[in-house]
Short mmCIF file of C-alpha atoms in Angstrom, two decimals:
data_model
loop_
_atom_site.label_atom_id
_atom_site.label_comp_id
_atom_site.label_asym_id
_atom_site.label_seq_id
_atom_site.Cartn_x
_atom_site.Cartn_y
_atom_site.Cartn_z
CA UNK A 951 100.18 -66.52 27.05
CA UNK A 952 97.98 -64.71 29.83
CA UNK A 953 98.13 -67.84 32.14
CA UNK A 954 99.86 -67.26 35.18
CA UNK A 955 102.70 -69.70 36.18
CA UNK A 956 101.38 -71.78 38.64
CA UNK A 957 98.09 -71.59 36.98
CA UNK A 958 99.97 -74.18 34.50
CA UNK A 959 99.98 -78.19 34.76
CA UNK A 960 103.14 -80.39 33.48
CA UNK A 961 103.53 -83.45 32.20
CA UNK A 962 106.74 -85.46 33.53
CA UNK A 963 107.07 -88.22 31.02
CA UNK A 964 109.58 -91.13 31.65
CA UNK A 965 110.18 -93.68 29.04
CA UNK A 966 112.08 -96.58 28.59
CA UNK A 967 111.89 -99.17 25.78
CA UNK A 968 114.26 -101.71 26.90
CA UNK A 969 112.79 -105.40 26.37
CA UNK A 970 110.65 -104.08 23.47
CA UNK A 971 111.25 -103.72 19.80
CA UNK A 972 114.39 -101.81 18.52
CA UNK A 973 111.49 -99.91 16.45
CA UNK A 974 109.79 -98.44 19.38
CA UNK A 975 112.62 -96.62 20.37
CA UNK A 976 112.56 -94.45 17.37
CA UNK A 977 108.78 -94.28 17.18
CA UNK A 978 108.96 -92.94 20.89
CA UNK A 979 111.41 -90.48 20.04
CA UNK A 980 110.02 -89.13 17.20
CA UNK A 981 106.47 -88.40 18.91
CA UNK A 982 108.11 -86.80 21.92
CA UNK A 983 110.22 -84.53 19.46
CA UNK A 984 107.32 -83.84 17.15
CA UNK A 985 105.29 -82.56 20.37
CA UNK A 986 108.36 -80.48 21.51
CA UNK A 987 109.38 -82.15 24.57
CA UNK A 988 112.30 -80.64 26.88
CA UNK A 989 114.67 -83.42 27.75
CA UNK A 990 115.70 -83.38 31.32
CA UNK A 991 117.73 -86.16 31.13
CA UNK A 992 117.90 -89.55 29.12
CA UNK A 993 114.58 -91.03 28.47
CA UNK A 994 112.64 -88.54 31.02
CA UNK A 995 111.12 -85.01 29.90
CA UNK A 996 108.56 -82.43 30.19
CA UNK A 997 105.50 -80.72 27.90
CA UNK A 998 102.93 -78.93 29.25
CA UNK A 999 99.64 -80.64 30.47
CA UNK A 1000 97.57 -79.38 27.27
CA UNK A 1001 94.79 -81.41 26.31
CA UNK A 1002 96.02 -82.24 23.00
CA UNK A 1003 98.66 -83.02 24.52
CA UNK A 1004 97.83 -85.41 27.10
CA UNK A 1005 96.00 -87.12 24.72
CA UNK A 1006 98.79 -88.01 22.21
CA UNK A 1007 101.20 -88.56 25.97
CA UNK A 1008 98.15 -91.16 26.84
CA UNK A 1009 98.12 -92.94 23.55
CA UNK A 1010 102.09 -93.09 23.33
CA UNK A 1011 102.24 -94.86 26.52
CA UNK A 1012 99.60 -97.22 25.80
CA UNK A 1013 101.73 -97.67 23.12
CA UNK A 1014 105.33 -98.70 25.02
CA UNK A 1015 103.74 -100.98 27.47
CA UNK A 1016 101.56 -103.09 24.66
CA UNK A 1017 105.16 -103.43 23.05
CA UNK A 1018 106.82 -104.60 26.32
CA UNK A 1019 108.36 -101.04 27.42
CA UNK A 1020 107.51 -99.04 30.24
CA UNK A 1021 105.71 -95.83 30.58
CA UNK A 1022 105.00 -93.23 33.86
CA UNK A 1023 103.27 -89.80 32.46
CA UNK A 1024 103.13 -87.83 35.88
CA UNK A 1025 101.49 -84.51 36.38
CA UNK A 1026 103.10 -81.97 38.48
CA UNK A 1027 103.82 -78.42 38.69
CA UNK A 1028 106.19 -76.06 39.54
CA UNK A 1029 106.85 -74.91 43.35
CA UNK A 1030 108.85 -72.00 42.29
CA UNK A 1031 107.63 -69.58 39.25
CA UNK A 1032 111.08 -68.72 38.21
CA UNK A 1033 112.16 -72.09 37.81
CA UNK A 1034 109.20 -72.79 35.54
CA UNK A 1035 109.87 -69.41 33.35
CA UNK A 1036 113.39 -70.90 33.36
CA UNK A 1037 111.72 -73.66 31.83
CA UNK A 1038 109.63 -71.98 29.39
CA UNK A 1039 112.62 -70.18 28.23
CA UNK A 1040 114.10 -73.74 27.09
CA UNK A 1041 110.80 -74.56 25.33
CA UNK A 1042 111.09 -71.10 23.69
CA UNK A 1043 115.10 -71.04 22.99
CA UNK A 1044 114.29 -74.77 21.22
CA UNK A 1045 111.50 -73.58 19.04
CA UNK A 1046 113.59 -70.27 18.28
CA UNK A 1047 116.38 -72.56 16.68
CA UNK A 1048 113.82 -74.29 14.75
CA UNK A 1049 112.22 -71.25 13.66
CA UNK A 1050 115.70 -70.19 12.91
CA UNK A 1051 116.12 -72.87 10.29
CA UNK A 1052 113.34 -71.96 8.44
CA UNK A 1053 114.63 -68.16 8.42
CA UNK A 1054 117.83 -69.59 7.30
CA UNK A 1055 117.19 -71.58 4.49
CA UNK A 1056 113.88 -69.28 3.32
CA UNK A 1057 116.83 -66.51 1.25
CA UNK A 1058 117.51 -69.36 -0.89
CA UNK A 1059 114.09 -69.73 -2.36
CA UNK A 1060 113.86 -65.98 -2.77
CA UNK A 1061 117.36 -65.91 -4.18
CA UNK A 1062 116.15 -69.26 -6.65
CA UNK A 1063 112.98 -66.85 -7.95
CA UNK A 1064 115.97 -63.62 -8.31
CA UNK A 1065 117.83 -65.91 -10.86
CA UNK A 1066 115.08 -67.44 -12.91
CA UNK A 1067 113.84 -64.05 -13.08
CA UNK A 1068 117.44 -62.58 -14.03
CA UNK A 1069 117.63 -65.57 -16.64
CA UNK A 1070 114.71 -64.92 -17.77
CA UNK A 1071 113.17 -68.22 -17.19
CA UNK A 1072 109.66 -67.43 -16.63
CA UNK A 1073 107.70 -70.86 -16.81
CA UNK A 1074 104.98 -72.34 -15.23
CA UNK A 1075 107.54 -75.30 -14.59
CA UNK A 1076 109.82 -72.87 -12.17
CA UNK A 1077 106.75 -71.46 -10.82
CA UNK A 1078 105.22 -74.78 -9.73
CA UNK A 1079 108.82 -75.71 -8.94
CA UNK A 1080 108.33 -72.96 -6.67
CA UNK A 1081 105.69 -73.51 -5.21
CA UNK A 1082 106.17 -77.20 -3.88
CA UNK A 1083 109.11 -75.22 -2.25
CA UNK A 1084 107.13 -72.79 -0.62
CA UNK A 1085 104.24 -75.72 0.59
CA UNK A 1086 107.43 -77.20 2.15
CA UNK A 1087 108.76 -74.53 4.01
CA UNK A 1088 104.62 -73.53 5.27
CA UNK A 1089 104.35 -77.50 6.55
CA UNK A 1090 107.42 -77.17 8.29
CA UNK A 1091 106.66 -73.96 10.02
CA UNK A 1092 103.02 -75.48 10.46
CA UNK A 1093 104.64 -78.74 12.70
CA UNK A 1094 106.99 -76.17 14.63
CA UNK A 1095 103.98 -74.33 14.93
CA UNK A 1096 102.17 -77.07 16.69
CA UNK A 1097 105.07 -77.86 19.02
CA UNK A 1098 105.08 -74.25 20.07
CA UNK A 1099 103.46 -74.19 23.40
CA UNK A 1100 104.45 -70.71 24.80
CA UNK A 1101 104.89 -68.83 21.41
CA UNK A 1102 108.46 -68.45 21.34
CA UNK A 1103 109.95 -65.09 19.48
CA UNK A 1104 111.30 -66.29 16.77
CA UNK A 1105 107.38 -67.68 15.34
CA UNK A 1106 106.43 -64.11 14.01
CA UNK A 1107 109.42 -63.44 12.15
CA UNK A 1108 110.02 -66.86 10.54
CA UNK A 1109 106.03 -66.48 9.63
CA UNK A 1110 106.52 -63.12 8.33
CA UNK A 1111 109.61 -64.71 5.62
CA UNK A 1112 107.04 -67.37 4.65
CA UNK A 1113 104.57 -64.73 4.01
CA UNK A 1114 107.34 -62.54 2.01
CA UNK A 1115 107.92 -65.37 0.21
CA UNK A 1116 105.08 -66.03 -1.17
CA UNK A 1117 104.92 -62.68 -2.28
CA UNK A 1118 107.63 -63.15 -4.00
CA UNK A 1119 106.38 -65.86 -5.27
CA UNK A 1120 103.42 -64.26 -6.04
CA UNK A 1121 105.09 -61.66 -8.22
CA UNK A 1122 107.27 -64.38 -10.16
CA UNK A 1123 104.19 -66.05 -11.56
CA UNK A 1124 102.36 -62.89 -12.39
CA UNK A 1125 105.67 -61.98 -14.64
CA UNK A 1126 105.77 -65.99 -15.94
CA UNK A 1127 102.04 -65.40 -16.69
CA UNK A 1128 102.75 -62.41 -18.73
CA UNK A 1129 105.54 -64.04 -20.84
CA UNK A 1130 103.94 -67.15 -21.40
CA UNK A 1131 101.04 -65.20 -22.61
CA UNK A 1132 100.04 -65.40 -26.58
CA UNK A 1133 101.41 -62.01 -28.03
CA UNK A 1134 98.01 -60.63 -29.01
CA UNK A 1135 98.31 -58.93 -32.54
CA UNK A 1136 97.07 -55.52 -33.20
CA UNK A 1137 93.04 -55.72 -34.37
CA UNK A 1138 92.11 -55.08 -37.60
CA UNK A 1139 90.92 -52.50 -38.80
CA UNK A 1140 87.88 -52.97 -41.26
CA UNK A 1141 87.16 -51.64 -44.07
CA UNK A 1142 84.58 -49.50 -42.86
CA UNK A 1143 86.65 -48.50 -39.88
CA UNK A 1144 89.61 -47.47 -42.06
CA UNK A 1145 90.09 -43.38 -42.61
#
């Protein structure tokens, strides 16, 4: 992403939640997922020192010790550059599975469109089926998005599906449109128009 290796700052993030509520667990687990954070081991991981990121680390461990857990956020970086880039490629190979997902389940929209089509079930109801589909799949590619820190591989093709989707999409309700539409009869001719 044009910054060079050691140019980068790290965020070791250790975490434990025994003594507080069973709750906080989850809660901590979910927040460290939804920011994309490599597990080294149980209850300890890594994200890049990002701003946003920091922030949301900062409140999340404000969080565990009001509720009786313990928190350390740590900076650090890397002392060897391949070991980091090792460590990117985990961040990336993580996000490419998740983008992966996305690219795996997008056919079956297209595929959904194909049938209506085939049936010939053009309605507003199947397009706005549709479309709550296709604002599903764009929010989920949005949060892996978000948790993509070193723009992993996979991000461009799983954006480019969304974006043929829609298209297809697209196309559907410009063919439900068209049937849906009022047949309009042929004009009239007057009687002063007439031959």
């Amino acid at each position: 992403m044009g910054v060079e290796p050691r140019d980068r700052g790290w965020l070791l993030i250790s975490v434990s939640t025994a003594g507080a509520p069973d709750s906080l667990r989850v809660q901590v687990w979910r927040k460290l997922r939804s920011l994309g954070a490599l597990y080294l081991q149980q209850s300890v991981c890594l994200l890049p020192a990002r701003p946003e990121v920091v922030r949301e680390i900062r409140g999340l461990a404000d969080r565990v010790r009001h509720q009786g857990g313990t928190a350390r956020v740590l900076s650090m970086t890397f002392t060897e550059p391949a070991e980091e880039e090792a460590v990117i490629a985990e961040f990336d190979a993580a996000r490419d599975v998740e983008y992966g997902e996305v690219l795996e389940r997008l056919p079956a929209l297209r595929r959904e469109l194909a049938d209506e089509r085939a049936r010939g079930n053009l309605t507003y109801a199947e397009v706005e089926e549709s479309e709550a589909d296709l604002q599903r799949f764009r929010s989920w590619l949005d949060k892996i998005a978000a948790r993509d820190h070193f723009a992993a591989p996979g991000g461009q093709d799983a954006r480019n599906a969304v974006d043929e989707a829609a298209a297809a999409l697209a196309d559907f309700e410009e063919a439900a449109l068209q049937s849906e539409a009022p047949a309009q009869p042929a004009p009239r001719l007057r009687a002063a128009d007439r031959p």
